[in-house]
PDB file of C-alpha atoms in Angstrom:
ATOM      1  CA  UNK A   1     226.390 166.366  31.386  1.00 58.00           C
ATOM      2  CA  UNK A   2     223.581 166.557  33.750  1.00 67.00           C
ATOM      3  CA  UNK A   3     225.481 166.310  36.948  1.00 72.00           C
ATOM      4  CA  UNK A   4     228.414 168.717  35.708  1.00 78.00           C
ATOM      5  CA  UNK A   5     225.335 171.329  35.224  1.00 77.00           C
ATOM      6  CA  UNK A   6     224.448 170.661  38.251  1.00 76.00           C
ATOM      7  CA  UNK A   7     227.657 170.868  40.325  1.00 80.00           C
ATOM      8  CA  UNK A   8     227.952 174.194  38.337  1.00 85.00           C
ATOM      9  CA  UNK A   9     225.009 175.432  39.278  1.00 86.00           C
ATOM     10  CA  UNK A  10     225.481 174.413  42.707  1.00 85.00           C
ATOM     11  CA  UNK A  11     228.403 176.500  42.781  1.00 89.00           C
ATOM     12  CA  UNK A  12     226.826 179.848  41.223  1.00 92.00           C
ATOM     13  CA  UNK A  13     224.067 179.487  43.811  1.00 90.00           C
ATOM     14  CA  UNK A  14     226.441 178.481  46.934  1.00 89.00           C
ATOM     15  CA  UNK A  15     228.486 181.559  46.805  1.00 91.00           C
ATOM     16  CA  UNK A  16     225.861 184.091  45.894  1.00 92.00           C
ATOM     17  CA  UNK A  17     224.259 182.996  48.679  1.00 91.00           C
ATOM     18  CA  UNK A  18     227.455 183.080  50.632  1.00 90.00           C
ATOM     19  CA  UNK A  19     228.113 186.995  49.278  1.00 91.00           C
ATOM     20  CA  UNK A  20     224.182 187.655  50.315  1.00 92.00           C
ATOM     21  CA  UNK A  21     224.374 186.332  53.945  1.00 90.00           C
ATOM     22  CA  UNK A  22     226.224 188.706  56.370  1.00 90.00           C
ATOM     23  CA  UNK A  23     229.110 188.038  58.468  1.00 86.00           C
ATOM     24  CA  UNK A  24     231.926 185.326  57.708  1.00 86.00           C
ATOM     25  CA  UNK A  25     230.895 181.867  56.419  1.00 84.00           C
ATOM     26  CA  UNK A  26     232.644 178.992  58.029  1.00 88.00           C
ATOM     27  CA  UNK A  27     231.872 176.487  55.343  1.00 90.00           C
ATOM     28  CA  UNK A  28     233.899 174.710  53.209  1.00 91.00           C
ATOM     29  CA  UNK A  29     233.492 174.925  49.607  1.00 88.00           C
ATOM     30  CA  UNK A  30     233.018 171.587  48.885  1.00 90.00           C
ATOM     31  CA  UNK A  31     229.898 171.746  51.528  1.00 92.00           C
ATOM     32  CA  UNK A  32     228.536 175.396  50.205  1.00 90.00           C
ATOM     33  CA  UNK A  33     229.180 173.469  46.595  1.00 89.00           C
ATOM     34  CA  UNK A  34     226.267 170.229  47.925  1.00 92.00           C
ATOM     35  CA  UNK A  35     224.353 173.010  49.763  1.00 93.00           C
ATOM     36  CA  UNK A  36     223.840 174.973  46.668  1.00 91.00           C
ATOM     37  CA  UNK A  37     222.994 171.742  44.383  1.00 91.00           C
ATOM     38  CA  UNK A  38     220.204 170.863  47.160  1.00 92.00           C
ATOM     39  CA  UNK A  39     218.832 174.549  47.298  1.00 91.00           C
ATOM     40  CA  UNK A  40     218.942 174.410  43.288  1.00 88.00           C
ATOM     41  CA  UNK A  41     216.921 171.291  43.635  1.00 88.00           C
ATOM     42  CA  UNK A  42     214.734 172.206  46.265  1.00 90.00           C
ATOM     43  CA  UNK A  43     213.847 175.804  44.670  1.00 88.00           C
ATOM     44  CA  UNK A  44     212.723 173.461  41.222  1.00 85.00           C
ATOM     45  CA  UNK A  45     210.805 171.339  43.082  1.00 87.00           C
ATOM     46  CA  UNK A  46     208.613 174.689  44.750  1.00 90.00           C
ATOM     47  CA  UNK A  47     208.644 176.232  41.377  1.00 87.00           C
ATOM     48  CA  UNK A  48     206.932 173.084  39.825  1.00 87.00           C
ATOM     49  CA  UNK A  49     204.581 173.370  42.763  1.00 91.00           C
ATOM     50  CA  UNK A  50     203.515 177.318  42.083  1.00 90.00           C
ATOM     51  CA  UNK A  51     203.278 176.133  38.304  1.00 85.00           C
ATOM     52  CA  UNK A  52     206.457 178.806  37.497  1.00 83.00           C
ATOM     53  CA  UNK A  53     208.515 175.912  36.697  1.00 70.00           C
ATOM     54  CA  UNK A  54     208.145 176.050  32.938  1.00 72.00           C
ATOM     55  CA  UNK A  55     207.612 179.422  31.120  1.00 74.00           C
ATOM     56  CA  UNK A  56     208.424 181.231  27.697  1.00 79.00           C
ATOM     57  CA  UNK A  57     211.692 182.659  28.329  1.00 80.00           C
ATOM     58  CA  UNK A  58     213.538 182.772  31.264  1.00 79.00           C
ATOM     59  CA  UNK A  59     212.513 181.272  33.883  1.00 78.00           C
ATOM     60  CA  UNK A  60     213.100 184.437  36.657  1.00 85.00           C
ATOM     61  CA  UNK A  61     210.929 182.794  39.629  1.00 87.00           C
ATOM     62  CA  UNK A  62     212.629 179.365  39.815  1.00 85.00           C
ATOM     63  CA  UNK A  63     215.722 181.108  39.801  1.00 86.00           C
ATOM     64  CA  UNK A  64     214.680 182.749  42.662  1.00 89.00           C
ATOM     65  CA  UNK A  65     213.100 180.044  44.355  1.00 91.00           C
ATOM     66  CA  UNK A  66     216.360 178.477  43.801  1.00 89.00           C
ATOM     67  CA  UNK A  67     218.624 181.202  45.049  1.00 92.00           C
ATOM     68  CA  UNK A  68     216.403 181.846  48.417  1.00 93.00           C
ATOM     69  CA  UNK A  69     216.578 177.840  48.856  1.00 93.00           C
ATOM     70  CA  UNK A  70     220.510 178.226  48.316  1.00 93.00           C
ATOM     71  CA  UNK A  71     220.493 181.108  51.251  1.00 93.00           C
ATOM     72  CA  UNK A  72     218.392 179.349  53.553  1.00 95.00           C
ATOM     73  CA  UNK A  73     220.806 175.822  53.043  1.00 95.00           C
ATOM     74  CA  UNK A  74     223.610 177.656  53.135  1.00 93.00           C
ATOM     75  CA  UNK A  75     222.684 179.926  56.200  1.00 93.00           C
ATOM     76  CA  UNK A  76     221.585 176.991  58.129  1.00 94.00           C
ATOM     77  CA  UNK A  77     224.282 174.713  57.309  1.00 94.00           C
ATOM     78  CA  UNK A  78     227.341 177.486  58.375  1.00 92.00           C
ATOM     79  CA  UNK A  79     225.781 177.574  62.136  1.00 92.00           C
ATOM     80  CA  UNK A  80     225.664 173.407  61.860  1.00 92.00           C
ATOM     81  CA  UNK A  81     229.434 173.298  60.672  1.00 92.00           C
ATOM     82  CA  UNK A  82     230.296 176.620  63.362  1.00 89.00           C
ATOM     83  CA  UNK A  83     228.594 174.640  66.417  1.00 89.00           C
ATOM     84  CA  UNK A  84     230.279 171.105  65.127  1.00 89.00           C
ATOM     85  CA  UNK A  85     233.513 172.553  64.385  1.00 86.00           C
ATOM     86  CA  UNK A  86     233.462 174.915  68.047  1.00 83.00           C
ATOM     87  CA  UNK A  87     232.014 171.780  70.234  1.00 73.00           C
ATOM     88  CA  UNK A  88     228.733 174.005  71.478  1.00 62.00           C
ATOM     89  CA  UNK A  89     225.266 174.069  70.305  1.00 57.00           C
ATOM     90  CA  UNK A  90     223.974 177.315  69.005  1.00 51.00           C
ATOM     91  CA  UNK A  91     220.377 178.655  70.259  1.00 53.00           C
TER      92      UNK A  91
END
């Protein structure tokens, strides 16, 4: 159940970050879907590190730490996929 959580997540995360970056996204979902799950991941893993990991409630600031993880992924993997898929390197 772990990894369908997870793929859902990745999801959520990968197009809200796709809705927050401007312009047109070039990615496919299945890549925003991976991008996501490793932003998810990555945005735990700083949250355990600023001690917000774990609090009473909800747990707003590893969402967000999740979400701006998701963004950056996601940002930086659509001008990977645009320069592999147009043959050029961007600057």
């Amino acid at each position: 159940m772990g990894w369908l959580w997870a793929i859902i997540v990745g999801l959520v995360l990968g197009l809200i970050a796709k809705a927050i970056i401007p312009g047109k996204q070039h990615l496919p979902l299945w890549l925003t879907v991976i991008l996501g799950m490793i932003g998810g991941i990555a945005g735990n893993a700083i949250a355990r590190a600023a001690g917000v990991d774990a609090t009473s409630g909800i747990d707003w600031w590893r969402h967000v730490f999740q979400l701006v993880m998701a963004i950056i992924l996601v940002g930086l993997g659509d001008r990977a996929w645009a320069a592999a898929r147009t043959g050029r390197r961007s600057a």
